[in-house]
């Protein structure tokens, strides 16, 4: 029986290496994952919803549903990234607290950064793209609905792969950008960095395709009459963001691929030996990484512009300068990457160039701030939740932007870099600029997605708790940062005198967490109690998406709108109010729609399989994954039956149900 | 009945029909090419940063054999020409000519890949692998990525030939031929840079 025992031993050895163990937090996560999975399976089976889930959601190519799935996934990731943040703040409360070991702390700050930028901000942004852009353009869908679904599932399975590292194999711990040589095999021999590489790689390919998709959609699918000077400003912001995506993301793809070749095949791109150049990685990753922050903030600027105009009941001030500012930011974003490593010995002239270009990019941003202020000037402002977030954004972003300009002064940066001053700065622009904007967008377009508004009272509670929490959390960090507190360290001794500030900061962090809980409550409460919006235009808004019923029907517009003005829907309402005839609508015609497809879902699982196999160097898993990708590509290429027509009768019925005569 | 009506509508073309869709896809493909161009530019930049970092191993001058590469280049340039002839045959409405020239293109592409694989194997056999130095890491990755693109193109055109035999020349297959042809020319253009920057500059 010795043989038997040794097999069991082998299995035990394997399991103790494969499954992360030894930490109560991990066991808690294991239990939570098992319970959640069981609950999902039970609920779907009990209510007989598997077929519904498959037909209506997993295989859907409808941009509105893809958008909703993006948003749900992003909010879940916001929860996880937030828990990571609170774990760090908890560890920092008392210097002697052994809540997180240094190794665990490294993993937590790494996953916090990656998740918040790549698996929270990006999908939330793509969700809003999907909800709003085709509707603003008067289009029936995005240019490539199939590709759109594929983009979503690639993001989703990439994110799953990354998140899995927490309980299987071990999390990455090399920081959110994984600088070599720390991320090389010599520095990180475990599988965490490979999870990082493949989780981001798979979802990054999805992001790249979304960039292409929305550029084509915006350039080619605008409703008749929508000239460039009549394109809604959010759509302009999406276009400028997508231009940055298609230029930046291929660089990320290459960078991650090269790092993987180093780790997997023993190449010498970034190694310390064999002639590798670690500094090249830092250049490459920031050539993607700096445009990335503009990629996520530009659509937020678009949202603020829509919200400010709608709730001031005024046309946006300085439309042309706004468009120009956004496009110039998307280009200038490429001339600032080096400010992330002023201190690494690039030489004075290089530093000067990038210091100046970083300062210059503040100018278009300043222009926009004034545009928003002038839009509000003498407007009839209503203080709804989207407007509140917009108002809170302005001072927050101004302060965050100015500390950014302080950091862009190369000699001063030699003092600030890697300190909590920097941490406070980028959280201020990313939370105050990006997260606030996406919240505003989420509240603003929520009725268009689901047909009811979110509860405003709870929303305002969430707003105030979030905002107070924000300042309580990050203002002390500027102070300790200037006092020399550096980042990425899990404990600061009592003798440093930073305890009170750290304690305050942690309270702020938890306040933001409570704000998030209020938002969850707000959604749950609203689902149960809110009244259905029958107007399709609950805010009295300005652009085309509000001219159709909420939630938008499958085909969006029963007849393609003919655009004659900027803010076309607002002008139309004004015309009708002035007693003029509404614009004549063309006769109903059958509508051309794409068919659902299971291929994006299946192909993304294959990508997941490839990633998982390569993380563990198990080719017997990776190769079937590659074969699956090839087969699904071929299956899609050979499928010529990809679309259908909705007959006129069906359109008439759907519109009548939404209370619209056609 | 409803189905028949829909079918009739689908063939009317018009502003909502298939024609626009095909134009959209062509435009999307051009944007994809921009991203692919950036991908290659990044690899070229990497190669240029690393090409002198031989870590005591051989440099470009010692291991590159120009005659083989020149033959490869001629083969690929010719395949670009024959893929152009395929499009001309398609425009003239000749399915036979189209498929014939596509097959010639594939064969030329395959011999190009074959020569490249032979070159790689020879280098590896001599002990010059991706592991040997940063210079060789950059070389294998850049040239290999191009070769991978060509191989994908071969699979793609093969699948397209099967589809052409099933559906004939339609708006959809026409678009697909146009796109693969643009892709093929693009790879040709990238190769000219590989030839110049990696091989010519390497041996000079």
PDB file of N, CA and C in Angstrom, chain B residues 42-79:
ATOM      1  N   UNK B  42       6.777  49.005 -32.831  1.00  0.00           N
ATOM      2  CA  UNK B  42       7.296  48.762 -31.488  1.00  0.00           C
ATOM      3  C   UNK B  42       8.376  47.683 -31.527  1.00  0.00           C
ATOM      4  N   UNK B  43       8.112  46.629 -32.309  1.00  0.00           N
ATOM      5  CA  UNK B  43       9.109  45.560 -32.403  1.00  0.00           C
ATOM      6  C   UNK B  43      10.386  46.046 -33.089  1.00  0.00           C
ATOM      7  N   UNK B  44      10.224  46.895 -34.119  1.00  0.00           N
ATOM      8  CA  UNK B  44      11.412  47.453 -34.779  1.00  0.00           C
ATOM      9  C   UNK B  44      12.211  48.307 -33.792  1.00  0.00           C
ATOM     10  N   UNK B  45      11.490  49.127 -33.039  1.00  0.00           N
ATOM     11  CA  UNK B  45      12.187  49.979 -32.059  1.00  0.00           C
ATOM     12  C   UNK B  45      12.959  49.113 -31.064  1.00  0.00           C
ATOM     13  N   UNK B  46      12.299  48.045 -30.603  1.00  0.00           N
ATOM     14  CA  UNK B  46      12.956  47.137 -29.664  1.00  0.00           C
ATOM     15  C   UNK B  46      14.220  46.547 -30.276  1.00  0.00           C
ATOM     16  N   UNK B  47      14.074  46.108 -31.523  1.00  0.00           N
ATOM     17  CA  UNK B  47      15.222  45.501 -32.188  1.00  0.00           C
ATOM     18  C   UNK B  47      16.366  46.499 -32.297  1.00  0.00           C
ATOM     19  N   UNK B  48      16.020  47.736 -32.678  1.00  0.00           N
ATOM     20  CA  UNK B  48      17.077  48.738 -32.868  1.00  0.00           C
ATOM     21  C   UNK B  48      17.768  49.069 -31.544  1.00  0.00           C
ATOM     22  N   UNK B  49      17.005  49.050 -30.450  1.00  0.00           N
ATOM     23  CA  UNK B  49      17.637  49.308 -29.153  1.00  0.00           C
ATOM     24  C   UNK B  49      18.603  48.171 -28.802  1.00  0.00           C
ATOM     25  N   UNK B  50      18.222  46.944 -29.167  1.00  0.00           N
ATOM     26  CA  UNK B  50      18.966  45.790 -28.678  1.00  0.00           C
ATOM     27  C   UNK B  50      19.989  45.224 -29.653  1.00  0.00           C
ATOM     28  N   UNK B  51      20.024  45.719 -30.914  1.00  0.00           N
ATOM     29  CA  UNK B  51      20.738  44.939 -31.920  1.00  0.00           C
ATOM     30  C   UNK B  51      22.256  44.893 -31.722  1.00  0.00           C
ATOM     31  N   UNK B  52      22.762  45.749 -30.865  1.00  0.00           N
ATOM     32  CA  UNK B  52      24.204  45.643 -30.607  1.00  0.00           C
ATOM     33  C   UNK B  52      24.508  44.920 -29.300  1.00  0.00           C
ATOM     34  N   UNK B  53      23.439  44.556 -28.579  1.00  0.00           N
ATOM     35  CA  UNK B  53      23.639  43.881 -27.282  1.00  0.00           C
ATOM     36  C   UNK B  53      23.780  42.372 -27.496  1.00  0.00           C
ATOM     37  N   UNK B  54      24.972  41.973 -27.933  1.00  0.00           N
ATOM     38  CA  UNK B  54      25.147  40.570 -28.294  1.00  0.00           C
ATOM     39  C   UNK B  54      25.650  39.728 -27.129  1.00  0.00           C
ATOM     40  N   UNK B  55      25.916  40.331 -25.999  1.00  0.00           N
ATOM     41  CA  UNK B  55      26.341  39.604 -24.797  1.00  0.00           C
ATOM     42  C   UNK B  55      27.503  38.668 -25.086  1.00  0.00           C
ATOM     43  N   UNK B  56      28.446  39.143 -25.874  1.00  0.00           N
ATOM     44  CA  UNK B  56      29.618  38.333 -26.176  1.00  0.00           C
ATOM     45  C   UNK B  56      29.396  37.313 -27.274  1.00  0.00           C
ATOM     46  N   UNK B  57      28.164  37.163 -27.725  1.00  0.00           N
ATOM     47  CA  UNK B  57      27.870  36.220 -28.805  1.00  0.00           C
ATOM     48  C   UNK B  57      28.086  36.851 -30.166  1.00  0.00           C
ATOM     49  N   UNK B  58      27.673  36.175 -31.222  1.00  0.00           N
ATOM     50  CA  UNK B  58      27.879  36.696 -32.572  1.00  0.00           C
ATOM     51  C   UNK B  58      26.968  37.881 -32.847  1.00  0.00           C
ATOM     52  N   UNK B  59      27.402  38.766 -33.737  1.00  0.00           N
ATOM     53  CA  UNK B  59      26.537  39.872 -34.132  1.00  0.00           C
ATOM     54  C   UNK B  59      25.935  39.587 -35.511  1.00  0.00           C
ATOM     55  N   UNK B  60      25.165  40.542 -35.993  1.00  0.00           N
ATOM     56  CA  UNK B  60      24.414  40.324 -37.228  1.00  0.00           C
ATOM     57  C   UNK B  60      25.328  39.932 -38.382  1.00  0.00           C
ATOM     58  N   UNK B  61      26.463  40.600 -38.461  1.00  0.00           N
ATOM     59  CA  UNK B  61      27.373  40.380 -39.573  1.00  0.00           C
ATOM     60  C   UNK B  61      27.805  38.914 -39.663  1.00  0.00           C
ATOM     61  N   UNK B  62      27.982  38.304 -38.493  1.00  0.00           N
ATOM     62  CA  UNK B  62      28.522  36.946 -38.481  1.00  0.00           C
ATOM     63  C   UNK B  62      27.506  35.891 -38.857  1.00  0.00           C
ATOM     64  N   UNK B  63      26.219  36.135 -38.604  1.00  0.00           N
ATOM     65  CA  UNK B  63      25.269  35.022 -38.781  1.00  0.00           C
ATOM     66  C   UNK B  63      24.312  35.191 -39.953  1.00  0.00           C
ATOM     67  N   UNK B  64      24.128  36.414 -40.453  1.00  0.00           N
ATOM     68  CA  UNK B  64      23.153  36.570 -41.539  1.00  0.00           C
ATOM     69  C   UNK B  64      23.778  36.181 -42.872  1.00  0.00           C
ATOM     70  N   UNK B  65      23.000  35.450 -43.682  1.00  0.00           N
ATOM     71  CA  UNK B  65      23.455  35.099 -45.029  1.00  0.00           C
ATOM     72  C   UNK B  65      22.522  35.753 -46.031  1.00  0.00           C
ATOM     73  N   UNK B  66      23.041  36.795 -46.662  1.00  0.00           N
ATOM     74  CA  UNK B  66      22.195  37.649 -47.493  1.00  0.00           C
ATOM     75  C   UNK B  66      21.568  36.942 -48.702  1.00  0.00           C
ATOM     76  N   UNK B  67      22.303  36.072 -49.426  1.00  0.00           N
ATOM     77  CA  UNK B  67      21.710  35.507 -50.646  1.00  0.00           C
ATOM     78  C   UNK B  67      20.336  34.867 -50.401  1.00  0.00           C
ATOM     79  N   UNK B  68      20.219  34.039 -49.363  1.00  0.00           N
ATOM     80  CA  UNK B  68      18.936  33.402 -49.057  1.00  0.00           C
ATOM     81  C   UNK B  68      17.855  34.433 -48.809  1.00  0.00           C
ATOM     82  N   UNK B  69      18.211  35.490 -48.063  1.00  0.00           N
ATOM     83  CA  UNK B  69      17.228  36.510 -47.724  1.00  0.00           C
ATOM     84  C   UNK B  69      16.776  37.257 -48.967  1.00  0.00           C
ATOM     85  N   UNK B  70      17.697  37.465 -49.903  1.00  0.00           N
ATOM     86  CA  UNK B  70      17.310  38.160 -51.139  1.00  0.00           C
ATOM     87  C   UNK B  70      16.316  37.306 -51.923  1.00  0.00           C
ATOM     88  N   UNK B  71      16.560  35.997 -51.969  1.00  0.00           N
ATOM     89  CA  UNK B  71      15.611  35.109 -52.654  1.00  0.00           C
ATOM     90  C   UNK B  71      14.245  35.195 -51.974  1.00  0.00           C
ATOM     91  N   UNK B  72      14.255  35.107 -50.623  1.00  0.00           N
ATOM     92  CA  UNK B  72      13.005  35.237 -49.867  1.00  0.00           C
ATOM     93  C   UNK B  72      12.271  36.517 -50.248  1.00  0.00           C
ATOM     94  N   UNK B  73      13.033  37.608 -50.313  1.00  0.00           N
ATOM     95  CA  UNK B  73      12.422  38.897 -50.607  1.00  0.00           C
ATOM     96  C   UNK B  73      11.763  38.880 -51.980  1.00  0.00           C
ATOM     97  N   UNK B  74      12.477  38.314 -52.971  1.00  0.00           N
ATOM     98  CA  UNK B  74      11.898  38.251 -54.310  1.00  0.00           C
ATOM     99  C   UNK B  74      10.625  37.412 -54.318  1.00  0.00           C
ATOM    100  N   UNK B  75      10.649  36.303 -53.582  1.00  0.00           N
ATOM    101  CA  UNK B  75       9.457  35.440 -53.540  1.00  0.00           C
ATOM    102  C   UNK B  75       8.271  36.208 -52.964  1.00  0.00           C
ATOM    103  N   UNK B  76       8.513  36.931 -51.872  1.00  0.00           N
ATOM    104  CA  UNK B  76       7.398  37.638 -51.235  1.00  0.00           C
ATOM    105  C   UNK B  76       6.900  38.782 -52.114  1.00  0.00           C
ATOM    106  N   UNK B  77       7.833  39.499 -52.757  1.00  0.00           N
ATOM    107  CA  UNK B  77       7.410  40.585 -53.641  1.00  0.00           C
ATOM    108  C   UNK B  77       6.574  40.028 -54.788  1.00  0.00           C
ATOM    109  N   UNK B  78       6.997  38.892 -55.324  1.00  0.00           N
ATOM    110  CA  UNK B  78       6.242  38.278 -56.411  1.00  0.00           C
ATOM    111  C   UNK B  78       4.846  37.883 -55.929  1.00  0.00           C
ATOM    112  N   UNK B  79       4.770  37.355 -54.693  1.00  0.00           N
ATOM    113  CA  UNK B  79       3.456  36.939 -54.193  1.00  0.00           C
ATOM    114  C   UNK B  79       2.540  38.145 -54.033  1.00  0.00           C
TER     115      UNK B  79
END
